[in-house]
Amino acid sequence: MQTELRESRGYRVPRSSLRRAERVSVVLQRLAADGSVDAGVLADEFAVSAATIRRDLQILEDQKLLSRTHGGAVAVDVAYELPVRYRAGQNRDAKALVARRAAALLPKGPLTLGLTGGTTTHLLARLLAERVDLTVVTNALNVASELALRPRLKLIMTGGVSRTQSYELVGPIADRTLEGLNIQVAVVGVDGISARGGLTTHDEIEAHTNACLIRRAERVIVVADGSKVGRVYLAGICPVTDVSVLVTDSTADPAGLDEIRRAGTEVVVATP
């Protein structure tokens, strides 16, 4: 049965009950846009009890992602990295489009493929799970769990220290593993990409490990939905000139894409 959708304040919200990860993703998007949420309104929109919404908000407050108020919650005055389990519900259709387009760009036949962490690279891994003659090098736990039981491909994990926010293994152990490998194509997920800032993310250790993977690759493809184009975060991974192709979607800022093209990077806009 098709889920009935309700349009509310710019968000399309299922009237039937959502899973918690999907609910909190919408809550955090709304906090980022509006600064506050009302628990009663959320309970009505998600078709769940007020107690369920209060538990959702409490979990997010425990993780320092919001501050609860009487009747709702407000955004916290800090920049934070949204954990990957909550990011999966954001811009889902755009990420799926980008992943499918990136899969189509990969060469056929034997291929050594590097995959960083991220929700879009995870979707790409699912699309590639049935390929043969594929060797995947990754530092991402969610990507590895998707591919570990696939008998027709070879999986190489880096080792390293696990980052809860991104499910990535990072640090010197991961870096040393990558330094001994040769990768034909690396597909990289980022938090931000721009001509000025290059590829950026929230964490400097993660950025260093991803940069090591990029240096070992002959060709680099960045997968980023339109919301990430033009954004610049704390930790630089590499300049945009190190990227062969950016795959994004039609919501990306056209001016930002033009600047990336002028820097010499091919831009592919995925469409339905």
CSV table of C-alpha atoms in Angstrom, one decimal:
chain,number,residue,atom,x,y,z
A,1,MET,CA,0.0,0.0,0.0
A,2,GLN,CA,1.4,3.4,-0.9
A,3,THR,CA,2.1,5.6,2.0
A,4,GLU,CA,0.1,8.8,2.1
A,5,LEU,CA,2.3,11.9,2.2
A,6,ARG,CA,1.6,15.2,3.8
A,7,GLU,CA,3.3,18.4,2.9
A,8,SER,CA,4.3,20.5,5.9
A,9,ARG,CA,6.6,23.5,6.1
A,10,GLY,CA,8.5,22.4,3.0
A,11,TYR,CA,9.0,18.8,4.1
A,12,ARG,CA,7.1,15.7,2.9
A,13,VAL,CA,6.3,13.6,5.9
A,14,PRO,CA,4.7,10.2,5.9
A,15,ARG,CA,1.4,10.2,7.7
A,16,SER,CA,2.0,6.6,8.9
A,17,SER,CA,4.6,6.0,11.6
A,18,LEU,CA,8.2,6.4,10.5
A,19,ARG,CA,11.1,4.5,11.9
A,20,ARG,CA,13.0,6.5,14.6
A,21,ALA,CA,16.0,7.2,12.4
A,22,GLU,CA,13.8,8.7,9.7
A,23,ARG,CA,11.8,10.7,12.3
A,24,VAL,CA,14.9,12.2,13.9
A,25,SER,CA,16.4,13.0,10.5
A,26,VAL,CA,13.3,15.1,9.7
A,27,VAL,CA,13.5,16.7,13.2
A,28,LEU,CA,17.1,17.7,12.7
A,29,GLN,CA,16.5,19.1,9.2
A,30,ARG,CA,13.7,21.2,10.6
A,31,LEU,CA,15.8,22.4,13.5
A,32,ALA,CA,18.5,23.5,11.1
A,33,ALA,CA,16.0,25.4,9.0
A,34,ASP,CA,13.7,26.8,11.6
A,35,GLY,CA,15.6,26.7,14.9
A,36,SER,CA,12.8,25.0,16.9
A,37,VAL,CA,10.2,22.2,16.7
A,38,ASP,CA,6.9,21.6,18.5
A,39,ALA,CA,6.4,18.1,20.0
A,40,GLY,CA,2.6,18.2,19.5
A,41,VAL,CA,2.9,19.1,15.8
A,42,LEU,CA,5.5,16.4,15.3
A,43,ALA,CA,3.4,13.8,16.9
A,44,ASP,CA,0.5,14.7,14.6
A,45,GLU,CA,2.6,14.7,11.5
A,46,PHE,CA,4.3,11.4,12.2
A,47,ALA,CA,1.1,9.7,13.5
A,48,VAL,CA,2.8,8.7,16.8
A,49,SER,CA,2.2,9.4,20.4
A,50,ALA,CA,3.5,12.4,22.2
A,51,ALA,CA,5.5,10.1,24.5
A,52,THR,CA,7.3,8.7,21.4
A,53,ILE,CA,8.3,12.1,20.2
A,54,ARG,CA,9.5,13.0,23.7
A,55,ARG,CA,11.7,9.9,23.7
A,56,ASP,CA,13.1,10.9,20.3
A,57,LEU,CA,13.9,14.4,21.5
A,58,GLN,CA,15.5,13.0,24.7
A,59,ILE,CA,17.8,10.7,22.6
A,60,LEU,CA,18.9,13.7,20.5
A,61,GLU,CA,19.5,15.9,23.6
A,62,ASP,CA,21.6,13.1,25.1
A,63,GLN,CA,23.7,13.3,22.0
A,64,LYS,CA,24.0,17.1,22.3
A,65,LEU,CA,22.1,17.6,19.0
A,66,LEU,CA,19.4,19.8,20.4
A,67,SER,CA,18.1,21.3,23.6
A,68,ARG,CA,14.6,20.3,24.9
A,69,THR,CA,12.1,22.9,25.9
A,70,HIS,CA,8.6,22.7,27.4
A,71,GLY,CA,6.6,21.4,24.5
A,72,GLY,CA,9.4,20.9,22.0
A,73,ALA,CA,13.1,21.6,21.3
A,74,VAL,CA,15.5,24.2,20.0
A,75,ALA,CA,18.7,23.9,18.0
A,76,VAL,CA,22.0,24.1,19.9
A,77,ASP,CA,24.4,26.9,19.1
A,78,VAL,CA,27.2,24.6,17.9
A,79,ALA,CA,28.2,23.2,14.6
A,80,TYR,CA,28.0,19.4,14.8
A,81,GLU,CA,28.4,16.4,12.5
A,82,LEU,CA,25.1,14.5,12.1
A,83,PRO,CA,25.7,10.8,12.8
A,84,VAL,CA,25.5,8.7,9.6
A,85,ARG,CA,22.6,6.7,10.8
A,86,TYR,CA,20.5,9.9,10.8
A,87,ARG,CA,22.0,11.2,7.6
A,88,ALA,CA,20.6,8.2,5.7
A,89,GLY,CA,17.1,9.7,5.6
A,90,GLN,CA,18.3,13.1,4.3
A,91,ASN,CA,18.0,13.8,0.5
A,92,ARG,CA,17.4,10.0,0.0
A,93,ASP,CA,16.1,10.3,-3.6
A,94,ALA,CA,19.0,12.5,-4.7
A,95,LYS,CA,21.6,10.2,-3.1
A,96,ALA,CA,20.0,7.2,-4.9
A,97,LEU,CA,20.2,9.1,-8.2
A,98,VAL,CA,23.8,10.0,-7.6
A,99,ALA,CA,24.8,6.5,-6.6
A,100,ARG,CA,23.2,5.0,-9.7
A,101,ARG,CA,24.9,7.5,-12.0
A,102,ALA,CA,28.3,6.8,-10.3
A,103,ALA,CA,27.8,3.1,-10.8
A,104,ALA,CA,27.2,3.6,-14.5
A,105,LEU,CA,30.5,5.5,-14.8
A,106,LEU,CA,32.7,2.7,-13.4
A,107,PRO,CA,34.6,0.6,-16.0
A,108,LYS,CA,33.4,-2.9,-16.7
A,109,GLY,CA,35.6,-5.9,-16.1
A,110,PRO,CA,38.3,-6.4,-13.4
A,111,LEU,CA,38.4,-3.3,-11.2
A,112,THR,CA,40.1,-2.3,-7.9
A,113,LEU,CA,37.7,0.2,-6.3
A,114,GLY,CA,38.2,2.4,-3.3
A,115,LEU,CA,35.2,3.5,-1.3
A,116,THR,CA,35.2,6.0,1.6
A,117,GLY,CA,32.4,6.2,4.1
A,118,GLY,CA,29.2,8.0,3.6
A,119,THR,CA,25.5,7.4,2.9
A,120,THR,CA,25.9,7.7,-0.9
A,121,THR,CA,28.9,5.4,-1.1
A,122,HIS,CA,26.9,2.9,1.0
A,123,LEU,CA,24.1,3.0,-1.6
A,124,LEU,CA,26.7,2.6,-4.3
A,125,ALA,CA,28.1,-0.5,-2.6
A,126,ARG,CA,24.7,-2.1,-2.7
A,127,LEU,CA,24.4,-1.5,-6.4
A,128,LEU,CA,27.8,-3.2,-6.9
A,129,ALA,CA,27.3,-6.2,-4.7
A,130,GLU,CA,26.6,-8.6,-7.6
A,131,ARG,CA,29.5,-7.6,-9.7
A,132,VAL,CA,32.3,-10.1,-10.5
A,133,ASP,CA,36.0,-9.4,-10.8
A,134,LEU,CA,35.7,-6.5,-8.3
A,135,THR,CA,38.1,-5.7,-5.5
A,136,VAL,CA,36.9,-3.2,-3.0
A,137,VAL,CA,39.2,-1.3,-0.7
A,138,THR,CA,37.4,0.6,2.1
A,139,ASN,CA,37.7,2.1,5.5
A,140,ALA,CA,33.9,2.2,6.0
A,141,LEU,CA,32.3,-0.4,8.3
A,142,ASN,CA,28.8,0.0,6.7
A,143,VAL,CA,30.3,-0.5,3.2
A,144,ALA,CA,32.2,-3.6,4.4
A,145,SER,CA,29.1,-5.1,6.1
A,146,GLU,CA,27.2,-4.7,2.8
A,147,LEU,CA,29.9,-6.6,0.8
A,148,ALA,CA,31.5,-9.0,3.3
A,149,LEU,CA,29.3,-12.0,2.4
A,150,ARG,CA,29.4,-11.5,-1.4
A,151,PRO,CA,31.5,-14.5,-2.6
A,152,ARG,CA,32.2,-13.1,-6.1
A,153,LEU,CA,34.1,-10.0,-5.0
A,154,LYS,CA,37.2,-9.4,-2.9
A,155,LEU,CA,37.0,-7.0,0.1
A,156,ILE,CA,40.0,-5.3,1.7
A,157,MET,CA,39.5,-3.3,4.9
A,158,THR,CA,42.0,-0.9,6.2
A,159,GLY,CA,41.8,-1.3,10.0
A,160,GLY,CA,42.1,1.7,12.2
A,161,VAL,CA,40.1,3.5,14.9
A,162,SER,CA,36.4,3.6,14.4
A,163,ARG,CA,34.6,7.0,14.2
A,164,THR,CA,31.0,6.6,15.6
A,165,GLN,CA,29.7,9.6,13.5
A,166,SER,CA,30.8,8.2,10.1
A,167,TYR,CA,31.3,4.4,10.6
A,168,GLU,CA,34.8,4.9,9.2
A,169,LEU,CA,38.1,3.5,10.3
A,170,VAL,CA,40.7,6.3,10.5
A,171,GLY,CA,44.1,7.2,11.7
A,172,PRO,CA,47.7,5.9,11.3
A,173,ILE,CA,46.7,2.2,11.0
A,174,ALA,CA,44.3,2.9,8.2
A,175,ASP,CA,46.8,5.3,6.5
A,176,ARG,CA,49.6,2.7,6.5
A,177,THR,CA,47.3,0.1,4.9
A,178,LEU,CA,46.3,2.4,2.1
A,179,GLU,CA,49.9,3.4,1.4
A,180,GLY,CA,50.7,-0.1,0.3
A,181,LEU,CA,47.8,-0.4,-2.1
A,182,ASN,CA,47.1,0.6,-5.7
A,183,ILE,CA,43.5,1.7,-6.6
A,184,GLN,CA,42.2,2.2,-10.1
A,185,VAL,CA,39.1,4.3,-9.1
A,186,ALA,CA,38.3,5.9,-5.8
A,187,VAL,CA,34.7,7.0,-5.1
A,188,VAL,CA,34.7,9.5,-2.3
A,189,GLY,CA,31.9,10.9,-0.1
A,190,VAL,CA,32.3,14.3,1.4
A,191,ASP,CA,30.5,16.8,3.6
A,192,GLY,CA,31.4,19.7,1.4
A,193,ILE,CA,32.9,20.4,-2.1
A,194,SER,CA,33.7,23.7,-3.7
A,195,ALA,CA,36.2,25.2,-6.0
A,196,ARG,CA,37.6,27.3,-3.2
A,197,GLY,CA,37.6,24.9,-0.3
A,198,GLY,CA,38.1,21.6,-2.3
A,199,LEU,CA,36.8,18.5,-0.6
A,200,THR,CA,36.1,19.0,3.1
A,201,THR,CA,34.7,17.1,6.1
A,202,HIS,CA,34.2,17.7,9.8
A,203,ASP,CA,37.1,15.7,11.2
A,204,GLU,CA,40.8,16.2,10.4
A,205,ILE,CA,41.8,12.6,11.1
A,206,GLU,CA,39.1,11.3,8.8
A,207,ALA,CA,40.2,13.9,6.2
A,208,HIS,CA,43.8,12.6,6.3
A,209,THR,CA,42.8,9.0,5.8
A,210,ASN,CA,40.5,9.9,2.9
A,211,ALA,CA,43.3,11.9,1.4
A,212,CYS,CA,45.6,8.8,1.6
A,213,LEU,CA,43.0,6.8,-0.3
A,214,ILE,CA,42.7,9.5,-2.9
A,215,ARG,CA,46.5,9.6,-3.4
A,216,ARG,CA,46.6,5.9,-4.1
A,217,ALA,CA,43.9,6.2,-6.9
A,218,GLU,CA,44.4,6.7,-10.6
A,219,ARG,CA,40.9,8.3,-10.9
A,220,VAL,CA,38.8,10.0,-8.3
A,221,ILE,CA,35.0,10.3,-8.4
A,222,VAL,CA,33.2,12.4,-5.8
A,223,VAL,CA,29.6,11.6,-5.0
A,224,ALA,CA,27.7,14.5,-3.4
A,225,ASP,CA,24.1,15.4,-3.4
A,226,GLY,CA,23.3,19.0,-4.3
A,227,SER,CA,23.2,20.2,-0.6
A,228,LYS,CA,26.9,19.6,-0.3
A,229,VAL,CA,28.0,21.7,-3.3
A,230,GLY,CA,29.5,25.1,-2.1
A,231,ARG,CA,29.9,24.0,1.5
A,232,VAL,CA,33.2,24.2,3.3
A,233,TYR,CA,34.0,22.5,6.6
A,234,LEU,CA,36.9,22.4,9.0
A,235,ALA,CA,39.1,19.7,7.6
A,236,GLY,CA,40.4,19.8,4.0
A,237,ILE,CA,40.8,16.5,2.2
A,238,CYS,CA,42.3,17.6,-1.1
A,239,PRO,CA,41.8,20.4,-3.7
A,240,VAL,CA,39.1,20.0,-6.2
A,241,THR,CA,41.7,19.8,-9.0
A,242,ASP,CA,42.5,16.2,-7.6
A,243,VAL,CA,39.0,15.1,-8.6
A,244,SER,CA,38.3,13.7,-12.0
A,245,VAL,CA,34.5,13.7,-11.8
A,246,LEU,CA,31.9,15.2,-9.5
A,247,VAL,CA,28.5,13.3,-9.6
A,248,THR,CA,25.7,15.4,-8.1
A,249,ASP,CA,22.0,16.1,-8.7
A,250,SER,CA,20.0,19.0,-10.1
A,251,THR,CA,19.5,20.7,-6.7
A,252,ALA,CA,23.2,21.7,-6.7
A,253,ASP,CA,23.9,25.5,-6.9
A,254,PRO,CA,24.6,26.1,-10.6
A,255,ALA,CA,27.2,28.9,-9.9
A,256,GLY,CA,29.1,26.5,-7.6
A,257,LEU,CA,29.1,23.8,-10.3
A,258,ASP,CA,30.4,26.3,-12.9
A,259,GLU,CA,33.3,27.2,-10.6
A,260,ILE,CA,34.1,23.5,-10.1
A,261,ARG,CA,34.0,23.0,-13.9
A,262,ARG,CA,36.3,26.0,-14.4
A,263,ALA,CA,38.8,24.3,-12.1
A,264,GLY,CA,39.0,21.4,-14.5
A,265,THR,CA,36.8,18.9,-12.8
A,266,GLU,CA,34.1,17.2,-14.9
A,267,VAL,CA,30.6,17.6,-13.5
A,268,VAL,CA,27.9,15.0,-14.0
A,269,VAL,CA,24.4,15.9,-12.9
A,270,ALA,CA,22.3,12.8,-12.3
A,271,THR,CA,18.6,13.0,-13.4
A,272,PRO,CA,15.7,10.5,-12.9
